[in-house]
Tab-separated table of C-alpha atoms in Angstrom:
chain	number	residue	atom	x	y	z
A	1	MET	CA	-15.497	-253.638	38.168
A	2	GLY	CA	-18.277	-256.238	38.225
A	3	THR	CA	-16.522	-258.300	40.868
A	4	ILE	CA	-16.081	-255.213	43.018
A	5	CYS	CA	-19.824	-254.510	42.766
A	6	ILE	CA	-20.635	-258.061	43.818
A	7	LEU	CA	-18.264	-257.977	46.797
A	8	PHE	CA	-19.472	-254.523	47.824
A	9	GLY	CA	-23.073	-255.777	47.756
A	10	LEU	CA	-22.223	-258.702	50.031
A	11	ILE	CA	-20.352	-256.402	52.423
A	12	ILE	CA	-23.355	-254.068	52.566
A	13	PHE	CA	-25.669	-257.005	53.328
A	14	LEU	CA	-23.505	-258.252	56.199
A	15	GLY	CA	-23.003	-254.702	57.435
A	16	SER	CA	-26.728	-254.051	57.496
A	17	ILE	CA	-27.311	-257.133	59.635
A	18	LEU	CA	-24.575	-256.084	62.069
A	19	GLY	CA	-25.932	-252.544	61.968
A	20	GLY	CA	-29.367	-253.893	62.876
A	21	PHE	CA	-27.929	-255.544	65.975
A	22	ALA	CA	-26.113	-252.343	66.920
A	23	LEU	CA	-29.229	-250.232	66.343
A	24	THR	CA	-31.371	-252.546	68.437
A	25	ASN	CA	-28.815	-252.579	71.226
A	26	TYR	CA	-28.730	-248.784	71.167
A	27	LEU	CA	-32.523	-248.501	71.157
A	28	VAL	CA	-32.900	-250.870	74.094
A	29	THR	CA	-30.169	-249.322	76.258
A	30	SER	CA	-30.530	-245.604	75.447
A	31	THR	CA	-32.042	-243.187	77.936
A	32	PHE	CA	-34.650	-242.216	75.366
A	33	ALA	CA	-35.814	-245.827	75.162
A	34	GLN	CA	-35.827	-246.135	78.953
A	35	ALA	CA	-38.372	-243.312	79.039
A	36	LEU	CA	-40.487	-245.197	76.515
A	37	VAL	CA	-40.200	-248.678	78.012
A	38	SER	CA	-43.661	-249.645	76.894
A	39	VAL	CA	-42.898	-248.643	73.297
A	40	ILE	CA	-39.544	-250.446	72.924
A	41	PRO	CA	-39.550	-253.501	75.204
A	42	ASN	CA	-36.345	-255.390	75.902
A	43	GLU	CA	-37.463	-258.655	74.359
A	44	PRO	CA	-36.038	-260.981	71.702
A	45	ARG	CA	-38.938	-259.957	69.469
A	46	THR	CA	-37.550	-256.413	69.316
A	47	TYR	CA	-34.195	-257.699	68.108
A	48	ILE	CA	-35.832	-259.943	65.528
A	49	VAL	CA	-37.981	-257.171	64.069
A	50	VAL	CA	-35.255	-254.515	63.831
A	51	VAL	CA	-32.591	-256.902	62.500
A	52	SER	CA	-35.071	-258.335	59.987
A	53	VAL	CA	-35.970	-254.902	58.647
A	54	CYS	CA	-32.307	-253.870	58.376
A	55	GLY	CA	-31.403	-257.223	56.817
A	56	PHE	CA	-34.194	-256.952	54.246
A	57	ILE	CA	-33.110	-253.468	53.203
A	58	GLY	CA	-29.509	-254.679	53.002
A	59	LEU	CA	-30.606	-257.686	50.942
A	60	LEU	CA	-32.348	-255.452	48.415
A	61	ILE	CA	-29.252	-253.275	48.050
A	62	CYS	CA	-27.068	-256.390	47.845
A	63	LEU	CA	-29.188	-257.951	45.099
A	64	ASN	CA	-29.133	-254.701	43.144
A	65	LEU	CA	-25.336	-254.498	43.267
A	66	VAL	CA	-24.883	-258.200	42.524
A	67	MET	CA	-27.137	-257.971	39.462
A	68	HIS	CA	-25.270	-254.895	38.225
A	69	GLY	CA	-21.973	-256.714	38.702
A	70	LEU	CA	-23.146	-259.830	36.880
A	71	THR	CA	-24.536	-257.753	34.021
A	72	TYR	CA	-21.291	-255.804	33.741
A	73	ASN	CA	-19.233	-259.008	33.682
A	74	LYS	CA	-21.490	-260.564	31.031
A	75	LEU	CA	-21.380	-257.476	28.809
A	76	CYS	CA	-17.582	-257.328	29.077
A	77	LYS	CA	-17.389	-261.004	28.104
A	78	ILE	CA	-19.643	-260.448	25.077
A	79	GLU	CA	-17.579	-257.434	23.998
A	80	ARG	CA	-14.339	-259.433	24.262
A	81	GLU	CA	-15.835	-262.202	22.085
A	82	ARG	CA	-16.860	-259.699	19.416
A	83	ARG	CA	-13.326	-258.481	18.852
């Protein structure tokens, strides 16, 4: 169970980075964004900001799941040693 939490956290982190690229691509090419060209410019800075925010949120979720997984593995190991 702990290993699954750790792997799931890493998958969420990578998925959030890829999701940030997809979200930025959608924002830049959508008709809504074309109407608001001055608000969402098609520049590398836009990609960096959106992907960074999504990556940071994914990193927080990843760290939470990894810490839960490590704690679960450690507690299971301690319980096995007690028996």
